[in-house]
CSV table of C-alpha atoms in Angstrom, one decimal:
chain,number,residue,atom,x,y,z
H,1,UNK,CA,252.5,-62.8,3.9
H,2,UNK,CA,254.6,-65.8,5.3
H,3,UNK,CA,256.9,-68.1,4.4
H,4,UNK,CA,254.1,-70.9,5.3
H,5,UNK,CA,251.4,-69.5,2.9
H,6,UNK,CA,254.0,-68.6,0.2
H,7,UNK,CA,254.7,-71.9,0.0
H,8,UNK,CA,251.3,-73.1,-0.2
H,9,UNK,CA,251.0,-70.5,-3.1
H,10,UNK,CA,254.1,-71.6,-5.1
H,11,UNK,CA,253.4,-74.9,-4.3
H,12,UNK,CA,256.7,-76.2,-2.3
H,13,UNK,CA,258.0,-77.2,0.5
H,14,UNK,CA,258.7,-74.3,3.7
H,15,UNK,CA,262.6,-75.1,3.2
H,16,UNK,CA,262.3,-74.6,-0.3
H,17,UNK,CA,261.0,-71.3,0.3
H,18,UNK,CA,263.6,-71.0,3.0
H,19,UNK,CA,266.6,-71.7,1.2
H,20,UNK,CA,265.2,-69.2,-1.7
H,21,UNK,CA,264.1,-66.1,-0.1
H,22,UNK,CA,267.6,-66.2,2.4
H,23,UNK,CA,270.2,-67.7,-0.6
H,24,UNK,CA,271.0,-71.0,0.9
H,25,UNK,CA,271.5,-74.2,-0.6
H,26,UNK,CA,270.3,-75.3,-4.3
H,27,UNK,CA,266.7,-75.0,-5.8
H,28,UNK,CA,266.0,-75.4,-9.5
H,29,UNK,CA,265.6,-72.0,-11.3
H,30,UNK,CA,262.0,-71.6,-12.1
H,31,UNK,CA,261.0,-72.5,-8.5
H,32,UNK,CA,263.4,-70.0,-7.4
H,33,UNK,CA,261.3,-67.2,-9.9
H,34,UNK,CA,258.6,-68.4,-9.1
H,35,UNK,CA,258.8,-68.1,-5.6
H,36,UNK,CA,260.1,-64.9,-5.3
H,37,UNK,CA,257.7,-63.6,-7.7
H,38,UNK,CA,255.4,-64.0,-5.4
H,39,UNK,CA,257.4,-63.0,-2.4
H,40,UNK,CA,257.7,-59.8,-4.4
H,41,UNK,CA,254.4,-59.4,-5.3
H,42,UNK,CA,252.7,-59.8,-2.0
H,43,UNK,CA,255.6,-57.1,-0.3
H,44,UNK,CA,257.2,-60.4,1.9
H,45,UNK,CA,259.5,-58.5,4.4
H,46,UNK,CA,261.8,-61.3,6.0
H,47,UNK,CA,262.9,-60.2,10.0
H,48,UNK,CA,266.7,-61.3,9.1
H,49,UNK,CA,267.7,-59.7,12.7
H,50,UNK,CA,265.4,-62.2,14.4
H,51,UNK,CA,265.9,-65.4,12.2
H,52,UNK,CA,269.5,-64.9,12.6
H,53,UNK,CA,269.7,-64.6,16.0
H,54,UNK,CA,267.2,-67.7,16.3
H,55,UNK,CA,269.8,-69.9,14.0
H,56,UNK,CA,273.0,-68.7,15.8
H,57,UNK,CA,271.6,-71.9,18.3
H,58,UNK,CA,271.0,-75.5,17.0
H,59,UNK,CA,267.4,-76.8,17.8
H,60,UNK,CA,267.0,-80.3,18.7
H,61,UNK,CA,262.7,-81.8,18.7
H,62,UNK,CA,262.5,-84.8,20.3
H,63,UNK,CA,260.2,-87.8,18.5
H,64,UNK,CA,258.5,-89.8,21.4
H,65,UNK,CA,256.5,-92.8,19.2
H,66,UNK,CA,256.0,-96.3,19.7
H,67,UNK,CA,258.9,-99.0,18.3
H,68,UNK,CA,258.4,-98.4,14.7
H,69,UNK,CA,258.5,-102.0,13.3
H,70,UNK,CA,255.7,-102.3,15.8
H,71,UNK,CA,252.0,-102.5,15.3
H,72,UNK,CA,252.9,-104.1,11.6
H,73,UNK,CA,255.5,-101.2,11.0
H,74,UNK,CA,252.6,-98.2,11.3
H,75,UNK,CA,254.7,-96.1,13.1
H,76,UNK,CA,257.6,-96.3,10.7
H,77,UNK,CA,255.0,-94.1,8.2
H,78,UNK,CA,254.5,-90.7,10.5
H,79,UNK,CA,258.6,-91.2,11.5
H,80,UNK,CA,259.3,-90.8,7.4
H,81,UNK,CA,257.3,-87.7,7.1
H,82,UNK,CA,259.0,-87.0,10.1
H,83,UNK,CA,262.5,-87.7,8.6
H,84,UNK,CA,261.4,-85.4,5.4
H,85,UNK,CA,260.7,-82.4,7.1
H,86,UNK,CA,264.5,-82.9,8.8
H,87,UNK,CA,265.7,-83.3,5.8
H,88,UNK,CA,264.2,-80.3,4.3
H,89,UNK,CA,265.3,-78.0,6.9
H,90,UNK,CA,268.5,-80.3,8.3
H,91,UNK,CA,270.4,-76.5,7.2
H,92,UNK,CA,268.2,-74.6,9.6
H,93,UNK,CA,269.9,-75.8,12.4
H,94,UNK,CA,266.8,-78.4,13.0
H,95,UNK,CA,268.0,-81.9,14.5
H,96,UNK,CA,265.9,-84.7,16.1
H,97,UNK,CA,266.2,-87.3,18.7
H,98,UNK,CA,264.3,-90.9,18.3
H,99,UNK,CA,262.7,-91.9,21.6
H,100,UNK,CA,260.8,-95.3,21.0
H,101,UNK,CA,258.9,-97.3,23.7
H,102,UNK,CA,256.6,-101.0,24.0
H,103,UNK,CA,253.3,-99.7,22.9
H,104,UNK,CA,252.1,-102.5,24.8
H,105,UNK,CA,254.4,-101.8,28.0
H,106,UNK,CA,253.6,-98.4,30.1
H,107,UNK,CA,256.5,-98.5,32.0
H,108,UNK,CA,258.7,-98.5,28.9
H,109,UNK,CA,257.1,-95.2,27.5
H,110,UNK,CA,257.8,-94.0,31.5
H,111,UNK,CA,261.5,-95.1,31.2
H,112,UNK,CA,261.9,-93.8,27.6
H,113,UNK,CA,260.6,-90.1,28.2
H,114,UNK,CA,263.0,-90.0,31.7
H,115,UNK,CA,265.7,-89.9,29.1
H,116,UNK,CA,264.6,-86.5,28.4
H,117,UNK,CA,265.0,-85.5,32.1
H,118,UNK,CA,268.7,-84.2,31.1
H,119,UNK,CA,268.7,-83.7,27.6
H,120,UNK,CA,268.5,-79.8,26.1
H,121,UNK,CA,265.3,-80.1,24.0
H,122,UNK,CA,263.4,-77.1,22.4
H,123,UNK,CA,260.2,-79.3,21.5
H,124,UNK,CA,258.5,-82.5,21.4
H,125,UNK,CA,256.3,-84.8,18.7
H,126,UNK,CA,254.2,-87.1,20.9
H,127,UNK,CA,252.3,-89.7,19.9
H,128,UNK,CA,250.0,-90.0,23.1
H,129,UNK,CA,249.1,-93.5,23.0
H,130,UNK,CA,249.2,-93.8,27.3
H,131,UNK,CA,246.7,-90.6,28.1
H,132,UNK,CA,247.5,-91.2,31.8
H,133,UNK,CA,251.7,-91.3,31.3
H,134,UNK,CA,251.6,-88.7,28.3
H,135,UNK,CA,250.0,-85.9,30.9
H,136,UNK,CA,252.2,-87.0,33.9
H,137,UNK,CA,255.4,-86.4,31.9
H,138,UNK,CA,253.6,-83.1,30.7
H,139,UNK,CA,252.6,-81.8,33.8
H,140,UNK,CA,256.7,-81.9,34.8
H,141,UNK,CA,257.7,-80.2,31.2
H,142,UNK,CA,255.7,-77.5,31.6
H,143,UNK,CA,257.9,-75.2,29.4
H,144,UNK,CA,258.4,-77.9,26.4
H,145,UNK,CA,256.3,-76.6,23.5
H,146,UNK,CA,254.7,-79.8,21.8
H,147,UNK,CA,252.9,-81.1,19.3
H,148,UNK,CA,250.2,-84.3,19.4
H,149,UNK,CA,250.0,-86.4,16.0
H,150,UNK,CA,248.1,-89.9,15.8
H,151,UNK,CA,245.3,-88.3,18.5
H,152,UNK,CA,244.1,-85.9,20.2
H,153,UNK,CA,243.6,-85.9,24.0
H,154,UNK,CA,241.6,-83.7,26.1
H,155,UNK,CA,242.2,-81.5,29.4
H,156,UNK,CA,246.2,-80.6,27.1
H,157,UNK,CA,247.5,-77.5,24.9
H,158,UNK,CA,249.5,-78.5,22.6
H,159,UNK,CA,250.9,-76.3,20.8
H,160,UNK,CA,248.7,-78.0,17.4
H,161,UNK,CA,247.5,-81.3,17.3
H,162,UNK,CA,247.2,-83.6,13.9
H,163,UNK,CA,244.7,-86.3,14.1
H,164,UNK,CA,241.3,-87.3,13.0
H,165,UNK,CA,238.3,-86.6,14.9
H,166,UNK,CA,237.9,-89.9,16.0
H,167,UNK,CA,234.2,-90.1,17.0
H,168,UNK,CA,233.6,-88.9,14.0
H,169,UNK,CA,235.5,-91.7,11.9
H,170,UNK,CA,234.2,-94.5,13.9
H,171,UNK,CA,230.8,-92.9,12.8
H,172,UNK,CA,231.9,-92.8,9.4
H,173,UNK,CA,233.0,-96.5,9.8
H,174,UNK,CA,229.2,-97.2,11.0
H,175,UNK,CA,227.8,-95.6,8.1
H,176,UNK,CA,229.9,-97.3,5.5
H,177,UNK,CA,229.1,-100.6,7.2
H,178,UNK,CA,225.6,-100.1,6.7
H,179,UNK,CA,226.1,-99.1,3.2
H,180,UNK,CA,228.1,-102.3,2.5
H,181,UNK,CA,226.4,-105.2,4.3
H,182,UNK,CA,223.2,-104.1,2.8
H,183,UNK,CA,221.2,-106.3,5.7
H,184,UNK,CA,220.8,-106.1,9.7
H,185,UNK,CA,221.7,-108.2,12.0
H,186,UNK,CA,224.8,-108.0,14.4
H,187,UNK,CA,227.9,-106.1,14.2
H,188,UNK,CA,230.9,-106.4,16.1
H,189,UNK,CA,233.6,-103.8,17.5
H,190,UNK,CA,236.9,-104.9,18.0
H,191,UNK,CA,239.9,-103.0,19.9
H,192,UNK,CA,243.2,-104.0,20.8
H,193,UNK,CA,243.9,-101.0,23.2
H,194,UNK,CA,241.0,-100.2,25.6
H,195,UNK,CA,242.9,-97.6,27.0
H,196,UNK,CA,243.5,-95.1,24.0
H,197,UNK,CA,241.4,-92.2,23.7
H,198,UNK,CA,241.0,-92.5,19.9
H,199,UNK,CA,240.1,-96.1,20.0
H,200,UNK,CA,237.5,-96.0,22.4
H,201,UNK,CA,236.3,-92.8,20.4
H,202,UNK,CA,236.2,-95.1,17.0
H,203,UNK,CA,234.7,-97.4,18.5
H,204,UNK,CA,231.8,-95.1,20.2
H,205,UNK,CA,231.2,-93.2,16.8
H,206,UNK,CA,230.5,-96.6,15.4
H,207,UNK,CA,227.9,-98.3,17.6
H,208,UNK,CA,226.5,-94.5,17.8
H,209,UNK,CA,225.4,-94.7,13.8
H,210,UNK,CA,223.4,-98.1,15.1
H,211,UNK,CA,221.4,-96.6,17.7
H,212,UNK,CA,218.9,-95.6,15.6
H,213,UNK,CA,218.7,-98.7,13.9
H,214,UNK,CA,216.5,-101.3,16.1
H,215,UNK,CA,217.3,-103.9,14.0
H,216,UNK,CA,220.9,-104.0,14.9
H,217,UNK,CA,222.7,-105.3,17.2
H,218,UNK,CA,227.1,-104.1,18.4
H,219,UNK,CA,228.7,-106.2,20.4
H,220,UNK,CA,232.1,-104.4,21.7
H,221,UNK,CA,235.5,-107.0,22.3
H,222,UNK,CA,238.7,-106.8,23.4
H,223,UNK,CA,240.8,-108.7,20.8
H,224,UNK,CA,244.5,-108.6,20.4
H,225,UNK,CA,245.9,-111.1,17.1
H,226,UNK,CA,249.0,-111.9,18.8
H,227,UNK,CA,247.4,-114.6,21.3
H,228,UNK,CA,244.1,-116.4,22.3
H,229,UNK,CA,242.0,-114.2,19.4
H,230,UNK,CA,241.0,-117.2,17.0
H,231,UNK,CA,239.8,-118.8,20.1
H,232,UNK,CA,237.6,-115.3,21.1
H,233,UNK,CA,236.8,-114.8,17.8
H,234,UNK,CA,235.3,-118.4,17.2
H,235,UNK,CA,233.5,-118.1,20.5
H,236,UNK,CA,232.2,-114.7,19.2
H,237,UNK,CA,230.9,-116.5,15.8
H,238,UNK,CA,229.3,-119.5,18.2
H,239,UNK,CA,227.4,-117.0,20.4
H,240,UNK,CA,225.8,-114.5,17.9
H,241,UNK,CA,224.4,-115.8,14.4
H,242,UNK,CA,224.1,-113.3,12.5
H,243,UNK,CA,227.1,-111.5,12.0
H,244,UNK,CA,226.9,-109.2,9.1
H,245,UNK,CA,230.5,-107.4,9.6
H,246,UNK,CA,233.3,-106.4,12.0
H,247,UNK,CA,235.0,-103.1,12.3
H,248,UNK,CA,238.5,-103.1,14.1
H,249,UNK,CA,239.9,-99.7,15.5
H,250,UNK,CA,242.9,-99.7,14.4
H,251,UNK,CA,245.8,-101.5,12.1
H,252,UNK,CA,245.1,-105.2,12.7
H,253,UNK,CA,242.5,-105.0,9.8
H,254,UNK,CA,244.5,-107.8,7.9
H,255,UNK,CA,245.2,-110.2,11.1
H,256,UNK,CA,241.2,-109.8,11.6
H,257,UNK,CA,240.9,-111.2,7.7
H,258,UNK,CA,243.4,-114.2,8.5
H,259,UNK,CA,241.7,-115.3,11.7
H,260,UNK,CA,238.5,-115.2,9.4
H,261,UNK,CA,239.9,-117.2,6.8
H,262,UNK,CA,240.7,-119.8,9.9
H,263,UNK,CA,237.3,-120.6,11.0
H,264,UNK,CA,236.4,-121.5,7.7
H,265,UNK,CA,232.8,-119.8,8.0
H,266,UNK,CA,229.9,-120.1,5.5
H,267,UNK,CA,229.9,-116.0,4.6
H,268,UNK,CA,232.5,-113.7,5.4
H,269,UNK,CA,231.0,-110.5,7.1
H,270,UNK,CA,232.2,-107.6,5.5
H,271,UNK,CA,235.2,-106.3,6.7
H,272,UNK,CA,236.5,-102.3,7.7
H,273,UNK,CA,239.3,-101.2,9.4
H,274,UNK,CA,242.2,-98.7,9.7
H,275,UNK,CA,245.2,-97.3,8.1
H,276,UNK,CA,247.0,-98.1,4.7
H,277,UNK,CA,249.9,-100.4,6.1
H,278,UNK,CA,251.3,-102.8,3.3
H,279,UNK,CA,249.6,-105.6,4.6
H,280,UNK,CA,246.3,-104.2,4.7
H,281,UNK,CA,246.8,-103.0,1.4
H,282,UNK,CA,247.7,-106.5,0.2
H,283,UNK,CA,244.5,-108.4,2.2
H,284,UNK,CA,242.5,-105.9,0.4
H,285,UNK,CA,243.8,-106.7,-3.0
H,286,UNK,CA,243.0,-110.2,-2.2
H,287,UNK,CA,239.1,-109.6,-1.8
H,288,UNK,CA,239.8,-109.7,2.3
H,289,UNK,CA,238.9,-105.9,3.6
H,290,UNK,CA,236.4,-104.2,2.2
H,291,UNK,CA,236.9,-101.1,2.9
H,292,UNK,CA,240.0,-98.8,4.8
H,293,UNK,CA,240.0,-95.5,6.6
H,294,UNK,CA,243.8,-93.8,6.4
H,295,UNK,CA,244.5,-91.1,8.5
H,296,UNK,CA,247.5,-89.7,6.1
H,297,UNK,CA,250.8,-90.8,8.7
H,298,UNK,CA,253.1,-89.1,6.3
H,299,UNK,CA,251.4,-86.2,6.1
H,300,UNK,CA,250.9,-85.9,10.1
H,301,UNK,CA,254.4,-86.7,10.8
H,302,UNK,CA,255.6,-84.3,8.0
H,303,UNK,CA,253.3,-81.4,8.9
H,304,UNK,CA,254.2,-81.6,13.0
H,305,UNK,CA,258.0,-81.5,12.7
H,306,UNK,CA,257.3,-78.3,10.4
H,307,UNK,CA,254.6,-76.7,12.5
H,308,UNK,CA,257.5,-77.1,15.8
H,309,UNK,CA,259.5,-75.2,13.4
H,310,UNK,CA,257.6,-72.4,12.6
H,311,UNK,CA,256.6,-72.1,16.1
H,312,UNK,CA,260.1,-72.2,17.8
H,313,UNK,CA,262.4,-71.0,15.3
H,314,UNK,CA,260.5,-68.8,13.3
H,315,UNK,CA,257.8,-67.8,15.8
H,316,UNK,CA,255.2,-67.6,13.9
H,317,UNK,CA,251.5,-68.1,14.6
H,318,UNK,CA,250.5,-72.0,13.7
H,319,UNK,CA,246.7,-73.4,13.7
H,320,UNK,CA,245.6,-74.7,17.1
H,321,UNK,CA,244.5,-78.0,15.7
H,322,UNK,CA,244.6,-79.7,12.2
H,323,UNK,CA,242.1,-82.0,11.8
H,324,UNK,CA,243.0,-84.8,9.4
H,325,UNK,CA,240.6,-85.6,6.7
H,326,UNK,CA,238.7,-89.0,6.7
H,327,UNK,CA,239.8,-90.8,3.6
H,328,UNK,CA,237.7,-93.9,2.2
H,329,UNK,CA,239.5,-96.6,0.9
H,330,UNK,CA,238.1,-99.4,-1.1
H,331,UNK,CA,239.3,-101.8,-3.7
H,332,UNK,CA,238.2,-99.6,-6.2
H,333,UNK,CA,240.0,-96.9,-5.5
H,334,UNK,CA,242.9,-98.7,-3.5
H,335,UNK,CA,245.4,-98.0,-6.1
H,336,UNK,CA,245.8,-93.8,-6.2
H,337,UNK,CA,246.3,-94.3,-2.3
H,338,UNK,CA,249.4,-96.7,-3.1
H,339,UNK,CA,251.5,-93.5,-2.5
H,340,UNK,CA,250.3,-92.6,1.5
């Protein structure tokens, strides 16, 4: 048995399990019995010559996301899962260096990784938001054991990756659409970042549920909320006439509902987006998204920093890929996410 699955077993965290089985640091009583009770009873056998000679050296992962405030503060939500699992295991000789780049600028993400050129780092979290540039950077690091979270991309090992399937939500966004308009008629895509592999993939899962469906029409645009899109939105609305609802890939689910609220239209289309930031949450509370899809940040960025642990401290055997379940989020149920 491991110290992975004993924890899933007792219930905890892998520190916690960590700090019990090798006497370091604090943890209430009955964890501690509990956790050695089953430590005991499945005969776990700890390699102390091997983790010891693993945490005679300090090992530093390096976090490569997007700003955090950026994208309405998303990325701040995988970096505190992130900041958890460093916590948890800040006495196993576990550190972490921030590297943050313009999601909307290449170059900076260029820039920000050559800072790794000289730097001693014994693993990476990448958020691989710039395919192109992510595999370029790669290609040179050949060594650097890393882990994807936010997407997968294709043609790379990492050494796990933690995402949705993509294709599959943006189906899953199609069929809840249907489900919630209740009518045909035409149905619009919207992406902000033509270039990311699970955006297009959202956005193909989606029109791939209407193909079926002659009845229906899905028009694809390119929209970004921070300039002209009230103007391509409203020209959108003139050209098609029956617009029974929009899916956007991605956060901008509540600057979607503003815009909306803009053009003053007769019927709001129903409404579907991504991810469980705070002002999604609050559009939705106001009757303005009708439904959500989260893709559990925390959990992603909590899991990866653990999962480089396990792999380059501990060197254990971690799953190849960790697919992240597609949680539905409506008003109904809106409140026992509040949490994610």
């Amino acid at each position: 048995m491991t110290i992975s699955q004993i924890a899933i077993e007792a219930k905890v965290s892998i520190g916690t399990v960590d700090r019990v089985l090798h006497n370091r640091g604090r943890v209430a009583q009955e964890t501690k019995e509990k956790i050695l009770a089953i430590a005991k009873e499945n005969g776990y056998e700890p390699n102390t010559f091997a983790r010891n000679l693993k945490l005679s050296k300090k090992f530093t992962f390096a976090i490569i996301l997007p700003r955090l405030e950026s994208e309405y503060s998303y990325w701040s939500l995988p970096y505190e899962g992130i900041l958890q699992a460093k916590n948890e295991l800040s006495q196993l000789s576990v550190f972490i260096k921030l590297i943050e780049f313009d999601r909307n600028d290449k170059t900076s993400l260029i820039i920000a990784l050559n800072e790794l050129e000289n730097d001693e780092i014994d693993g990476a979290i990448i958020a691989p938001v710039f395919p192109e540039e992510t595999k370029a950077f790669l290609d040179k690091k050949q060594d650097l054991p890393y882990v994807f979270i936010d997407s997968p991309l294709p043609d790379l090992k990492p050494l796990t990756s933690l995402a949705q399937e993509p294709y599959q939500s943006g189906y899953v966004a199609g069929k809840m659409m249907a489900l919630l308009a209740k009518e045909w008629g035409t149905f619009i895509v919207i992406e902000s970042h033509s270039d990311a592999f699970n955006s297009r993939e959202r956005a193909r899962g989606f029109s791939s549920f209407f193909d079926s469906f002659k009845e229906c029409k899905v028009r694809e645009a390119l929209i970004r909320f921070n300039g002209d899109g009230k103007e391509k939105l409203q020209r959108i609305f003139t050209e098609e006439t029956d617009i029974k609802g929009i899916f956007i890939v991605n956060d901008a689910t509540h600057r979607l509902a503003e815009v909306l609220d803009m053009l003053s239209l007769k019927k709001r289309p129903i409404i579907i987006g991504f991810d469980l930031i705070e002002q999604n949450k609050e559009a939705m509370r106001q009757g303005k998204i009708d439904c959500l899809i989260s893709q559990r940040p925390f959990y992603q960025g909590y899991t990866a920093l653990y999962h480089l642990y396990r792999k380059c401290v501990l060197s254990q055997e971690i799953e190849e890929e960790i697919i992240i379940p597609i949680d539905i989020v409506l008003p109904e149920n809106l409140s026992s996410f509040d949490q994610q």
